[in-house]
Amino acid sequence: MQFSLTVNGESLDIEAAPDDDLASVLRREGYTGVKCGCDGGICGASKVLIEGSAEMACGKAVQEADGATIQTIEGIGSQDELHPIQQAFVDHFAVQCGFCIPGMIVQTKELLEETPDPTEAEVREAIDDNLCRCTGYQKPVEAILDAAARMNGDGAVATDGGTPSAPNACEGTERNGETNE
Ligand code: FES
Ligand code: FES
């Protein structure tokens, strides 16, 4: 069957079985930032924004999404111009293997659109179904709170890049007997 989706502003006509899961369909179409990390509905790695709501794409049949407007991680910032949420994750060293990060960023985008100035408790609740096996959750939480501040114009880092708020961990440290300035 044929289904129509608008993904990151691009209209797509997709050939798929009605019960193919949306995560697999998006990955087949090249949106490999949508991760599949569990048997379905547990890890949050497959989250995308569907009509602005963060949903696990693995748990949704493509026919349920027919006609929908979807944003994946590929549509949030770019390599050359990171979204402030992405920049905050980088600056706070909140990324290790990175597998969970697309889902976390997608969830954060929904959170900050609905709640621009969240409390730490609200941040923790928002990402409570985004599982990370690497960092723990403290650094992502700090990054999300800082991203909110940046997007509200209160952060140490301008939304157009600017100076990272977190100190460069390598600055001024000694490595192999040489000081890294
Ligand atoms: S792959 Fe979708 S929630 Fe884990
Ligand atoms: S950074 Fe590796 S799973 Fe989260």
mmCIF file of C-alpha atoms and ligand atoms in Angstrom:
data_model
loop_
_atom_site.group_PDB
_atom_site.id
_atom_site.type_symbol
_atom_site.label_atom_id
_atom_site.label_comp_id
_atom_site.label_asym_id
_atom_site.label_seq_id
_atom_site.Cartn_x
_atom_site.Cartn_y
_atom_site.Cartn_z
ATOM 1 C CA MET A 1 0.000 0.000 0.000
ATOM 2 C CA GLN A 2 1.011 3.595 -0.424
ATOM 3 C CA PHE A 3 1.196 6.049 2.454
ATOM 4 C CA SER A 4 1.953 9.761 2.548
ATOM 5 C CA LEU A 5 4.113 11.338 5.206
ATOM 6 C CA THR A 6 5.688 14.742 5.558
ATOM 7 C CA VAL A 7 9.086 14.184 7.145
ATOM 8 C CA ASN A 8 11.233 17.148 8.111
ATOM 9 C CA GLY A 9 9.271 19.281 5.663
ATOM 10 C CA GLU A 10 9.595 16.859 2.752
ATOM 11 C CA SER A 11 6.526 15.107 1.285
ATOM 12 C CA LEU A 12 7.053 11.386 0.879
ATOM 13 C CA ASP A 13 4.959 8.700 -0.819
ATOM 14 C CA ILE A 14 5.942 5.427 0.745
ATOM 15 C CA GLU A 15 5.237 1.854 -0.255
ATOM 16 C CA ALA A 16 4.820 -0.298 2.860
ATOM 17 C CA ALA A 17 2.656 -2.926 4.478
ATOM 18 C CA PRO A 18 0.002 -1.269 6.691
ATOM 19 C CA ASP A 19 1.381 -2.755 9.892
ATOM 20 C CA ASP A 20 5.049 -2.030 9.159
ATOM 21 C CA ASP A 21 6.255 -0.092 12.143
ATOM 22 C CA LEU A 22 6.965 3.568 11.570
ATOM 23 C CA ALA A 23 10.517 3.381 12.941
ATOM 24 C CA SER A 24 11.517 0.729 10.387
ATOM 25 C CA VAL A 25 9.807 2.629 7.567
ATOM 26 C CA LEU A 26 11.598 5.864 8.454
ATOM 27 C CA ARG A 27 14.930 4.070 8.679
ATOM 28 C CA ARG A 28 14.317 2.466 5.260
ATOM 29 C CA GLU A 29 13.730 5.973 3.906
ATOM 30 C CA GLY A 30 17.139 7.031 5.241
ATOM 31 C CA TYR A 31 16.171 8.602 8.575
ATOM 32 C CA THR A 32 18.580 6.414 10.493
ATOM 33 C CA GLY A 33 18.698 8.854 13.395
ATOM 34 C CA VAL A 34 15.526 7.003 14.446
ATOM 35 C CA LYS A 35 17.061 4.235 16.549
ATOM 36 C CA CYS A 36 15.678 0.803 17.374
ATOM 37 C CA GLY A 37 17.048 -0.178 20.758
ATOM 38 C CA CYS A 38 14.533 -2.617 22.272
ATOM 39 C CA ASP A 39 11.730 -4.984 21.444
ATOM 40 C CA GLY A 40 9.441 -1.998 21.255
ATOM 41 C CA GLY A 41 8.034 0.702 23.504
ATOM 42 C CA ILE A 42 10.631 0.501 26.261
ATOM 43 C CA CYS A 43 13.816 2.452 25.537
ATOM 44 C CA GLY A 44 12.632 5.683 23.870
ATOM 45 C CA ALA A 45 15.398 5.585 21.244
ATOM 46 C CA SER A 46 12.875 5.570 18.407
ATOM 47 C CA LYS A 47 11.087 8.777 19.432
ATOM 48 C CA VAL A 48 10.061 11.208 16.717
ATOM 49 C CA LEU A 49 7.753 14.201 16.812
ATOM 50 C CA ILE A 50 4.383 13.355 15.256
ATOM 51 C CA GLU A 51 2.310 16.526 14.868
ATOM 52 C CA GLY A 52 4.606 17.987 17.524
ATOM 53 C CA SER A 53 4.207 15.169 20.064
ATOM 54 C CA ALA A 54 7.124 12.930 20.999
ATOM 55 C CA GLU A 55 6.133 9.329 20.266
ATOM 56 C CA MET A 56 7.978 6.048 19.990
ATOM 57 C CA ALA A 57 7.911 5.306 16.273
ATOM 58 C CA CYS A 58 8.560 1.618 16.867
ATOM 59 C CA GLY A 59 5.159 1.206 18.458
ATOM 60 C CA LYS A 60 3.170 2.734 15.651
ATOM 61 C CA ALA A 61 1.967 1.079 12.462
ATOM 62 C CA VAL A 62 2.701 3.236 9.442
ATOM 63 C CA GLN A 63 -0.986 3.249 8.527
ATOM 64 C CA GLU A 64 -1.717 5.080 11.815
ATOM 65 C CA ALA A 65 0.693 7.806 10.736
ATOM 66 C CA ASP A 66 -0.647 8.174 7.195
ATOM 67 C CA GLY A 67 -0.864 11.878 6.332
ATOM 68 C CA ALA A 68 1.065 12.947 9.433
ATOM 69 C CA THR A 69 3.749 15.590 9.765
ATOM 70 C CA ILE A 70 6.814 14.080 11.381
ATOM 71 C CA GLN A 71 10.072 15.532 12.593
ATOM 72 C CA THR A 72 13.054 13.267 13.189
ATOM 73 C CA ILE A 73 16.406 14.151 14.713
ATOM 74 C CA GLU A 74 17.651 14.899 11.176
ATOM 75 C CA GLY A 75 15.192 17.816 11.076
ATOM 76 C CA ILE A 76 16.401 19.325 14.374
ATOM 77 C CA GLY A 77 19.567 21.309 13.710
ATOM 78 C CA SER A 78 22.356 20.155 11.428
ATOM 79 C CA GLN A 79 26.033 19.249 11.635
ATOM 80 C CA ASP A 80 26.949 22.832 10.763
ATOM 81 C CA GLU A 81 24.299 24.478 12.880
ATOM 82 C CA LEU A 82 23.327 22.529 15.945
ATOM 83 C CA HIS A 83 20.007 23.233 17.613
ATOM 84 C CA PRO A 84 20.560 24.846 21.064
ATOM 85 C CA ILE A 85 19.392 21.596 22.681
ATOM 86 C CA GLN A 86 22.039 19.656 20.757
ATOM 87 C CA GLN A 87 24.704 22.263 21.566
ATOM 88 C CA ALA A 88 23.833 22.045 25.262
ATOM 89 C CA PHE A 89 24.201 18.250 25.200
ATOM 90 C CA VAL A 90 27.643 18.658 23.610
ATOM 91 C CA ASP A 91 28.749 21.364 26.027
ATOM 92 C CA HIS A 92 27.651 19.361 29.073
ATOM 93 C CA PHE A 93 29.346 16.158 27.881
ATOM 94 C CA ALA A 94 25.932 14.490 28.007
ATOM 95 C CA VAL A 95 26.699 12.152 25.091
ATOM 96 C CA GLN A 96 28.731 8.971 25.225
ATOM 97 C CA CYS A 97 27.850 6.296 22.628
ATOM 98 C CA GLY A 98 25.028 8.574 21.430
ATOM 99 C CA PHE A 99 22.507 5.819 20.778
ATOM 100 C CA CYS A 100 19.825 7.223 23.072
ATOM 101 C CA ILE A 101 20.477 10.857 22.188
ATOM 102 C CA PRO A 102 18.111 11.317 19.198
ATOM 103 C CA GLY A 103 15.218 10.153 21.375
ATOM 104 C CA MET A 104 16.341 12.408 24.238
ATOM 105 C CA ILE A 105 16.652 15.449 21.963
ATOM 106 C CA VAL A 106 13.241 14.793 20.391
ATOM 107 C CA GLN A 107 11.668 14.430 23.849
ATOM 108 C CA THR A 108 13.418 17.603 25.027
ATOM 109 C CA LYS A 109 12.143 19.547 22.030
ATOM 110 C CA GLU A 110 8.567 18.624 22.907
ATOM 111 C CA LEU A 111 9.152 19.448 26.585
ATOM 112 C CA LEU A 112 10.635 22.887 25.929
ATOM 113 C CA GLU A 113 7.931 23.790 23.439
ATOM 114 C CA GLU A 114 5.257 22.989 26.036
ATOM 115 C CA THR A 115 7.206 24.061 29.133
ATOM 116 C CA PRO A 116 9.888 26.592 28.207
ATOM 117 C CA ASP A 117 11.190 26.947 31.769
ATOM 118 C CA PRO A 118 10.926 23.464 33.312
ATOM 119 C CA THR A 119 11.962 22.514 36.821
ATOM 120 C CA GLU A 120 14.504 19.737 37.296
ATOM 121 C CA ALA A 121 11.660 17.450 38.386
ATOM 122 C CA GLU A 122 9.766 18.197 35.166
ATOM 123 C CA VAL A 123 12.868 17.444 33.103
ATOM 124 C CA ARG A 124 13.392 14.133 34.890
ATOM 125 C CA GLU A 125 9.744 13.202 34.406
ATOM 126 C CA ALA A 126 9.870 14.100 30.689
ATOM 127 C CA ILE A 127 12.813 11.791 29.986
ATOM 128 C CA ASP A 128 11.819 9.022 32.359
ATOM 129 C CA ASP A 129 11.146 6.664 29.434
ATOM 130 C CA ASN A 130 14.344 7.566 27.576
ATOM 131 C CA LEU A 131 16.815 4.937 28.700
ATOM 132 C CA CYS A 132 20.560 5.596 28.570
ATOM 133 C CA ARG A 133 23.000 2.820 29.316
ATOM 134 C CA CYS A 134 26.086 5.067 29.268
ATOM 135 C CA THR A 135 25.968 8.421 31.017
ATOM 136 C CA GLY A 136 23.453 8.040 33.737
ATOM 137 C CA TYR A 137 21.037 10.910 33.648
ATOM 138 C CA GLN A 138 22.661 13.779 35.532
ATOM 139 C CA LYS A 139 24.434 15.332 32.544
ATOM 140 C CA PRO A 140 21.438 15.110 30.198
ATOM 141 C CA VAL A 141 19.314 16.748 32.899
ATOM 142 C CA GLU A 142 21.878 19.558 33.280
ATOM 143 C CA ALA A 143 22.020 19.936 29.487
ATOM 144 C CA ILE A 144 18.244 20.187 29.179
ATOM 145 C CA LEU A 145 18.005 22.813 31.931
ATOM 146 C CA ASP A 146 20.785 24.800 30.231
ATOM 147 C CA ALA A 147 19.126 24.410 26.827
ATOM 148 C CA ALA A 148 15.959 25.902 28.301
ATOM 149 C CA ALA A 149 17.959 28.836 29.679
ATOM 150 C CA ARG A 150 19.682 29.380 26.317
ATOM 151 C CA MET A 151 16.408 29.281 24.423
ATOM 152 C CA ASN A 152 14.950 31.784 26.890
ATOM 153 C CA GLY A 153 17.972 34.020 26.336
ATOM 154 C CA ASP A 154 19.221 33.492 29.908
ATOM 155 C CA GLY A 155 21.950 30.960 29.249
ATOM 156 C CA ALA A 156 25.665 31.558 29.104
ATOM 157 C CA VAL A 157 25.641 30.377 25.509
ATOM 158 C CA ALA A 158 23.869 32.276 22.741
ATOM 159 C CA THR A 159 21.442 30.252 20.654
ATOM 160 C CA ASP A 160 23.519 31.052 17.577
ATOM 161 C CA GLY A 161 26.554 29.257 18.962
ATOM 162 C CA GLY A 162 28.543 31.594 21.171
ATOM 163 C CA THR A 163 30.720 30.632 24.086
ATOM 164 C CA PRO A 164 30.150 27.242 25.690
ATOM 165 C CA SER A 165 28.954 27.529 29.274
ATOM 166 C CA ALA A 166 30.746 24.390 30.361
ATOM 167 C CA PRO A 167 34.496 24.720 30.717
ATOM 168 C CA ASN A 168 36.599 22.937 28.140
ATOM 169 C CA ALA A 169 37.755 19.886 30.078
ATOM 170 C CA CYS A 170 41.033 19.785 28.146
ATOM 171 C CA GLU A 171 41.925 23.446 28.584
ATOM 172 C CA GLY A 172 45.011 24.023 30.635
ATOM 173 C CA THR A 173 45.470 20.341 31.427
ATOM 174 C CA GLU A 174 48.725 18.531 31.067
ATOM 175 C CA ARG A 175 49.025 15.638 28.652
ATOM 176 C CA ASN A 176 52.259 13.831 27.868
ATOM 177 C CA GLY A 177 54.161 16.493 29.742
ATOM 178 C CA GLU A 178 52.766 19.320 27.575
ATOM 179 C CA THR A 179 50.221 21.848 28.667
ATOM 180 C CA ASN A 180 47.189 22.088 26.447
ATOM 181 C CA GLU A 181 46.323 25.812 26.294
HETATM 182 S S1 FES B 1 13.023 1.022 19.876
HETATM 183 FE FE1 FES B 1 11.234 2.204 20.183
HETATM 184 S S2 FES B 1 11.145 2.392 22.322
HETATM 185 FE FE2 FES B 1 12.914 1.156 22.034
HETATM 186 S S1 FES B 2 24.842 7.821 25.468
HETATM 187 FE FE1 FES B 2 24.986 5.671 25.156
HETATM 188 S S2 FES B 2 22.978 4.948 25.552
HETATM 189 FE FE2 FES B 2 22.902 7.027 26.087
#
